[in-house]
Amino acid sequence: QLQLQESGPGLVKPSETLSLTCTVSGGSTSSSSYYWGWVRQSPGKGLEWIGSIYYNGNTHYNPSLKSRVTISVNTSKNRFSLRLNSVTAADTGVYYCARHGGAVDFDSWGQGTLVSVSS
Amino acid sequence: QSALTQPASVSGSPGQSITISCTGTSSDVGSYNLVSWYQHHPGKAPKLIIYEVTKRPSGVSSRFSGSKSGNTASLTISGLQAEDEADYYCCSYAGLIAYAVFGGGTQLTVL
């Protein structure tokens, strides 16, 4: 059974870089059938797609975040990562990693990790 | 890329049917049969309940169904149950640049 688990600091200072990793078990980030993505939910708001990566490193990013986001994949360690730089309080929220195929079929999700941006 | 438009809230009594709309544009919902729906109980991971407009993943109740007309996709839940009370989100493919856009979410209350 596929499982995804987010990990990383729960507190980041303004202007610094948010870094999260998603470790995949029961499945492979080397699969050519899926993308691996990040989605967040700010307090009191809806889901927002951040970006996704394919096994070969091809990426898609939300245009509104593109200038600050980098997603990478390490297929040998079966994990993928998110870096969001120059964070502000608006980047506070629960960050989910997820697998998706068929363009936007996010069929497996991590439990989410809360990241707060505060000094 | 703006979020897809969903009603903020809907409600229904047990046994009834409700429909949640998801309105986009000709650049996303209207151009692709690539709309998915998610059920999200607070504090839990979202769950895929509909993909490619009308398809249900294995294990998802047949009480959930999806449709699309023009720039608007819809999720219908029939035979409402207390456990259906959750937030529901739509998501659409939006082309190679914008790629994926979610709706603002709809809170379903089972009265």
mmCIF file of C-alpha atoms in Angstrom:
data_model
loop_
_atom_site.group_PDB
_atom_site.id
_atom_site.type_symbol
_atom_site.label_atom_id
_atom_site.label_comp_id
_atom_site.label_asym_id
_atom_site.label_seq_id
_atom_site.Cartn_x
_atom_site.Cartn_y
_atom_site.Cartn_z
ATOM 1 C CA GLN A 1 0.000 0.000 0.000
ATOM 2 C CA LEU A 2 1.380 3.358 -1.037
ATOM 3 C CA GLN A 3 2.270 5.699 1.798
ATOM 4 C CA LEU A 4 3.629 9.228 1.685
ATOM 5 C CA GLN A 5 5.110 11.019 4.686
ATOM 6 C CA GLU A 6 6.071 14.670 4.869
ATOM 7 C CA SER A 7 8.945 15.806 7.054
ATOM 8 C CA GLY A 8 10.664 19.085 7.777
ATOM 9 C CA PRO A 9 10.762 22.049 10.147
ATOM 10 C CA GLY A 10 7.458 23.208 11.564
ATOM 11 C CA LEU A 11 8.668 26.771 12.025
ATOM 12 C CA VAL A 12 10.417 28.954 9.484
ATOM 13 C CA LYS A 13 11.458 32.582 9.870
ATOM 14 C CA PRO A 14 10.219 35.226 7.430
ATOM 15 C CA SER A 15 12.457 35.690 4.370
ATOM 16 C CA GLU A 16 14.038 32.269 4.902
ATOM 17 C CA THR A 17 13.513 29.043 2.941
ATOM 18 C CA LEU A 18 10.899 26.424 3.691
ATOM 19 C CA SER A 19 12.192 22.921 2.989
ATOM 20 C CA LEU A 20 10.109 19.761 3.127
ATOM 21 C CA THR A 21 10.698 16.185 2.064
ATOM 22 C CA CYS A 22 8.160 13.529 1.160
ATOM 23 C CA THR A 23 9.260 9.941 1.664
ATOM 24 C CA VAL A 24 7.422 7.358 -0.407
ATOM 25 C CA SER A 25 6.910 3.749 0.635
ATOM 26 C CA GLY A 26 4.970 0.992 -1.050
ATOM 27 C CA GLY A 27 5.546 2.635 -4.417
ATOM 28 C CA SER A 28 8.317 4.107 -6.518
ATOM 29 C CA THR A 29 9.147 7.666 -7.513
ATOM 30 C CA SER A 30 10.772 6.067 -10.567
ATOM 31 C CA SER A 31 7.371 5.131 -11.947
ATOM 32 C CA SER A 32 6.633 6.660 -15.333
ATOM 33 C CA SER A 33 2.914 6.526 -14.576
ATOM 34 C CA TYR A 34 2.747 9.272 -11.996
ATOM 35 C CA TYR A 35 3.733 12.750 -10.976
ATOM 36 C CA TRP A 36 4.631 13.651 -7.399
ATOM 37 C CA GLY A 37 3.289 16.924 -6.131
ATOM 38 C CA TRP A 38 2.859 19.386 -3.303
ATOM 39 C CA VAL A 39 -0.421 20.986 -2.243
ATOM 40 C CA ARG A 40 -0.963 23.376 0.652
ATOM 41 C CA GLN A 41 -3.832 24.752 2.677
ATOM 42 C CA SER A 42 -3.470 28.082 4.415
ATOM 43 C CA PRO A 43 -5.536 28.662 7.563
ATOM 44 C CA GLY A 44 -9.189 29.127 6.712
ATOM 45 C CA LYS A 45 -8.542 28.742 3.005
ATOM 46 C CA GLY A 46 -8.811 26.091 0.328
ATOM 47 C CA LEU A 47 -6.311 23.768 -1.268
ATOM 48 C CA GLU A 48 -3.642 25.270 -3.475
ATOM 49 C CA TRP A 49 -1.481 23.278 -5.861
ATOM 50 C CA ILE A 50 2.185 24.266 -5.517
ATOM 51 C CA GLY A 51 3.894 22.133 -8.097
ATOM 52 C CA SER A 52 4.711 18.636 -9.294
ATOM 53 C CA ILE A 53 7.639 16.611 -10.573
ATOM 54 C CA TYR A 54 7.961 13.604 -12.870
ATOM 55 C CA TYR A 55 10.451 10.801 -12.295
ATOM 56 C CA ASN A 56 12.776 12.233 -14.948
ATOM 57 C CA GLY A 57 12.887 15.617 -13.243
ATOM 58 C CA ASN A 58 10.388 17.441 -15.410
ATOM 59 C CA THR A 59 8.483 19.945 -13.301
ATOM 60 C CA HIS A 60 5.319 22.029 -13.359
ATOM 61 C CA TYR A 61 4.837 24.916 -10.958
ATOM 62 C CA ASN A 62 1.930 27.104 -9.942
ATOM 63 C CA PRO A 63 2.573 30.328 -11.883
ATOM 64 C CA SER A 64 1.863 32.410 -8.776
ATOM 65 C CA LEU A 65 4.639 30.636 -6.844
ATOM 66 C CA LYS A 66 6.992 29.696 -9.647
ATOM 67 C CA SER A 67 9.624 32.315 -8.883
ATOM 68 C CA ARG A 68 10.069 30.955 -5.340
ATOM 69 C CA VAL A 69 9.565 27.201 -5.732
ATOM 70 C CA THR A 70 11.893 24.328 -6.500
ATOM 71 C CA ILE A 71 10.784 20.693 -6.452
ATOM 72 C CA SER A 72 13.318 17.913 -6.820
ATOM 73 C CA VAL A 73 13.208 14.123 -6.785
ATOM 74 C CA ASN A 74 15.692 11.575 -5.500
ATOM 75 C CA THR A 75 14.634 8.289 -7.021
ATOM 76 C CA SER A 76 17.449 6.356 -5.333
ATOM 77 C CA LYS A 77 16.081 7.378 -1.916
ATOM 78 C CA ASN A 78 12.471 7.260 -3.127
ATOM 79 C CA ARG A 79 11.642 10.744 -2.007
ATOM 80 C CA PHE A 80 10.958 14.180 -3.376
ATOM 81 C CA SER A 81 11.405 17.608 -1.893
ATOM 82 C CA LEU A 82 9.989 21.112 -1.852
ATOM 83 C CA ARG A 83 11.891 24.340 -1.370
ATOM 84 C CA LEU A 84 10.005 27.622 -1.097
ATOM 85 C CA ASN A 85 12.176 30.644 -0.592
ATOM 86 C CA SER A 86 11.571 34.150 0.721
ATOM 87 C CA VAL A 87 8.638 32.973 2.818
ATOM 88 C CA THR A 88 6.166 35.294 4.523
ATOM 89 C CA ALA A 89 3.307 34.740 6.952
ATOM 90 C CA ALA A 90 1.101 34.045 3.924
ATOM 91 C CA ASP A 91 3.023 30.816 3.394
ATOM 92 C CA THR A 92 1.857 29.447 6.737
ATOM 93 C CA GLY A 93 -0.285 26.366 6.350
ATOM 94 C CA VAL A 94 -0.537 22.623 6.101
ATOM 95 C CA TYR A 95 1.617 21.210 3.335
ATOM 96 C CA TYR A 96 0.662 17.914 1.716
ATOM 97 C CA CYS A 97 2.632 15.742 -0.625
ATOM 98 C CA ALA A 98 0.656 13.637 -3.064
ATOM 99 C CA ARG A 99 0.913 11.325 -6.024
ATOM 100 C CA HIS A 100 -1.062 12.076 -9.149
ATOM 101 C CA GLY A 101 -1.691 10.609 -12.531
ATOM 102 C CA GLY A 102 -4.033 11.454 -15.346
ATOM 103 C CA ALA A 103 -2.992 15.088 -14.964
ATOM 104 C CA VAL A 104 -4.877 16.010 -11.776
ATOM 105 C CA ASP A 105 -5.898 12.713 -10.178
ATOM 106 C CA PHE A 106 -4.270 13.133 -6.765
ATOM 107 C CA ASP A 107 -4.942 9.593 -5.590
ATOM 108 C CA SER A 108 -2.609 9.251 -2.616
ATOM 109 C CA TRP A 109 -1.771 11.883 -0.041
ATOM 110 C CA GLY A 110 0.456 12.294 2.954
ATOM 111 C CA GLN A 111 -1.113 13.272 6.258
ATOM 112 C CA GLY A 112 0.158 16.825 5.915
ATOM 113 C CA THR A 113 2.590 18.846 7.962
ATOM 114 C CA LEU A 114 1.937 22.244 9.499
ATOM 115 C CA VAL A 115 4.491 24.894 8.696
ATOM 116 C CA SER A 116 4.326 28.233 10.467
ATOM 117 C CA VAL A 117 6.218 31.288 9.257
ATOM 118 C CA SER A 118 7.058 33.484 12.196
ATOM 119 C CA SER A 119 9.991 35.221 13.767
ATOM 120 C CA GLN B 1 -4.636 31.523 -12.681
ATOM 121 C CA SER B 2 -7.711 32.059 -10.506
ATOM 122 C CA ALA B 3 -9.197 29.376 -8.334
ATOM 123 C CA LEU B 4 -12.261 27.578 -9.626
ATOM 124 C CA THR B 5 -15.518 28.901 -8.156
ATOM 125 C CA GLN B 6 -17.457 26.733 -5.722
ATOM 126 C CA PRO B 7 -20.289 27.669 -3.357
ATOM 127 C CA ALA B 8 -18.935 28.254 0.126
ATOM 128 C CA SER B 9 -21.456 25.935 1.711
ATOM 129 C CA VAL B 10 -24.290 23.549 0.974
ATOM 130 C CA SER B 11 -26.494 21.527 3.257
ATOM 131 C CA GLY B 12 -28.940 18.685 3.107
ATOM 132 C CA SER B 13 -30.792 16.215 5.268
ATOM 133 C CA PRO B 14 -29.921 12.533 5.532
ATOM 134 C CA GLY B 15 -31.192 10.633 2.529
ATOM 135 C CA GLN B 16 -31.412 13.695 0.307
ATOM 136 C CA SER B 17 -29.239 14.548 -2.687
ATOM 137 C CA ILE B 18 -27.080 17.611 -3.063
ATOM 138 C CA THR B 19 -25.043 19.018 -5.932
ATOM 139 C CA ILE B 20 -21.889 21.100 -5.683
ATOM 140 C CA SER B 21 -20.889 23.191 -8.678
ATOM 141 C CA CYS B 22 -17.389 24.057 -9.791
ATOM 142 C CA THR B 23 -17.137 26.848 -12.330
ATOM 143 C CA GLY B 24 -13.993 27.528 -14.300
ATOM 144 C CA THR B 25 -13.219 28.941 -17.699
ATOM 145 C CA SER B 26 -12.610 27.812 -21.240
ATOM 146 C CA SER B 27 -8.928 27.515 -20.277
ATOM 147 C CA ASP B 28 -9.484 24.811 -17.688
ATOM 148 C CA VAL B 29 -12.801 23.061 -16.962
ATOM 149 C CA GLY B 30 -14.238 23.917 -20.359
ATOM 150 C CA SER B 31 -11.284 22.600 -22.340
ATOM 151 C CA TYR B 32 -10.455 19.298 -20.696
ATOM 152 C CA ASN B 33 -12.318 16.326 -19.289
ATOM 153 C CA LEU B 34 -9.783 16.343 -16.480
ATOM 154 C CA VAL B 35 -11.706 17.395 -13.394
ATOM 155 C CA SER B 36 -11.312 15.648 -10.076
ATOM 156 C CA TRP B 37 -13.137 15.956 -6.759
ATOM 157 C CA TYR B 38 -11.850 15.498 -3.217
ATOM 158 C CA GLN B 39 -13.498 14.924 0.129
ATOM 159 C CA HIS B 40 -11.580 16.519 2.982
ATOM 160 C CA HIS B 41 -12.319 15.941 6.627
ATOM 161 C CA PRO B 42 -10.418 18.515 8.710
ATOM 162 C CA GLY B 43 -7.191 17.160 10.084
ATOM 163 C CA LYS B 44 -7.106 14.302 7.593
ATOM 164 C CA ALA B 45 -5.667 13.834 4.135
ATOM 165 C CA PRO B 46 -7.957 14.724 1.226
ATOM 166 C CA LYS B 47 -9.521 11.741 -0.518
ATOM 167 C CA LEU B 48 -10.025 11.416 -4.264
ATOM 168 C CA ILE B 49 -13.677 10.615 -4.961
ATOM 169 C CA ILE B 50 -14.088 11.483 -8.647
ATOM 170 C CA TYR B 51 -11.538 11.750 -11.457
ATOM 171 C CA GLU B 52 -11.738 12.560 -15.144
ATOM 172 C CA VAL B 53 -15.137 14.207 -14.539
ATOM 173 C CA THR B 54 -17.201 11.062 -14.008
ATOM 174 C CA LYS B 55 -14.986 8.183 -12.870
ATOM 175 C CA ARG B 56 -14.955 6.786 -9.349
ATOM 176 C CA PRO B 57 -11.848 5.209 -7.823
ATOM 177 C CA SER B 58 -12.194 1.711 -6.515
ATOM 178 C CA GLY B 59 -13.818 1.713 -3.094
ATOM 179 C CA VAL B 60 -15.637 5.023 -3.456
ATOM 180 C CA SER B 61 -19.380 4.810 -2.930
ATOM 181 C CA SER B 62 -21.647 4.949 -5.984
ATOM 182 C CA ARG B 63 -23.545 7.675 -4.135
ATOM 183 C CA PHE B 64 -20.891 10.052 -5.480
ATOM 184 C CA SER B 65 -21.169 11.054 -9.121
ATOM 185 C CA GLY B 66 -19.684 13.719 -11.341
ATOM 186 C CA SER B 67 -20.674 15.549 -14.480
ATOM 187 C CA LYS B 68 -19.686 18.529 -16.600
ATOM 188 C CA SER B 69 -21.401 21.012 -18.843
ATOM 189 C CA GLY B 70 -19.417 23.743 -20.532
ATOM 190 C CA ASN B 71 -17.193 25.501 -18.014
ATOM 191 C CA THR B 72 -18.971 24.014 -14.990
ATOM 192 C CA ALA B 73 -18.366 20.653 -13.364
ATOM 193 C CA SER B 74 -20.661 19.233 -10.716
ATOM 194 C CA LEU B 75 -20.475 16.708 -7.910
ATOM 195 C CA THR B 76 -23.692 15.029 -6.783
ATOM 196 C CA ILE B 77 -23.997 13.114 -3.553
ATOM 197 C CA SER B 78 -27.130 11.048 -3.256
ATOM 198 C CA GLY B 79 -28.563 9.433 -0.142
ATOM 199 C CA LEU B 80 -26.728 11.839 2.148
ATOM 200 C CA GLN B 81 -25.195 10.308 5.241
ATOM 201 C CA ALA B 82 -23.791 11.961 8.336
ATOM 202 C CA GLU B 83 -20.294 10.779 7.375
ATOM 203 C CA ASP B 84 -20.497 12.826 4.170
ATOM 204 C CA GLU B 85 -20.168 16.019 6.198
ATOM 205 C CA ALA B 86 -16.818 17.408 5.044
ATOM 206 C CA ASP B 87 -15.213 19.952 2.750
ATOM 207 C CA TYR B 88 -15.280 19.188 -0.959
ATOM 208 C CA TYR B 89 -12.839 20.506 -3.541
ATOM 209 C CA CYS B 90 -12.765 20.322 -7.295
ATOM 210 C CA CYS B 91 -9.568 20.447 -9.318
ATOM 211 C CA SER B 92 -9.054 20.916 -13.031
ATOM 212 C CA TYR B 93 -6.197 20.544 -15.442
ATOM 213 C CA ALA B 94 -5.450 23.976 -16.863
ATOM 214 C CA GLY B 95 -2.909 23.369 -19.595
ATOM 215 C CA LEU B 96 0.851 23.080 -19.595
ATOM 216 C CA ILE B 97 1.510 26.452 -17.963
ATOM 217 C CA ALA B 98 -1.039 26.699 -15.150
ATOM 218 C CA TYR B 99 -1.344 22.897 -15.014
ATOM 219 C CA ALA B 100 -3.605 22.365 -11.975
ATOM 220 C CA VAL B 101 -6.109 24.645 -10.279
ATOM 221 C CA PHE B 102 -8.302 23.857 -7.270
ATOM 222 C CA GLY B 103 -11.650 25.282 -6.362
ATOM 223 C CA GLY B 104 -12.112 27.311 -3.205
ATOM 224 C CA GLY B 105 -13.882 24.452 -1.469
ATOM 225 C CA THR B 106 -17.449 23.801 -0.327
ATOM 226 C CA GLN B 107 -18.418 22.928 3.217
ATOM 227 C CA LEU B 108 -21.160 20.302 3.273
ATOM 228 C CA THR B 109 -23.368 20.162 6.327
ATOM 229 C CA VAL B 110 -25.648 17.200 6.880
ATOM 230 C CA LEU B 111 -28.563 18.536 8.907
#
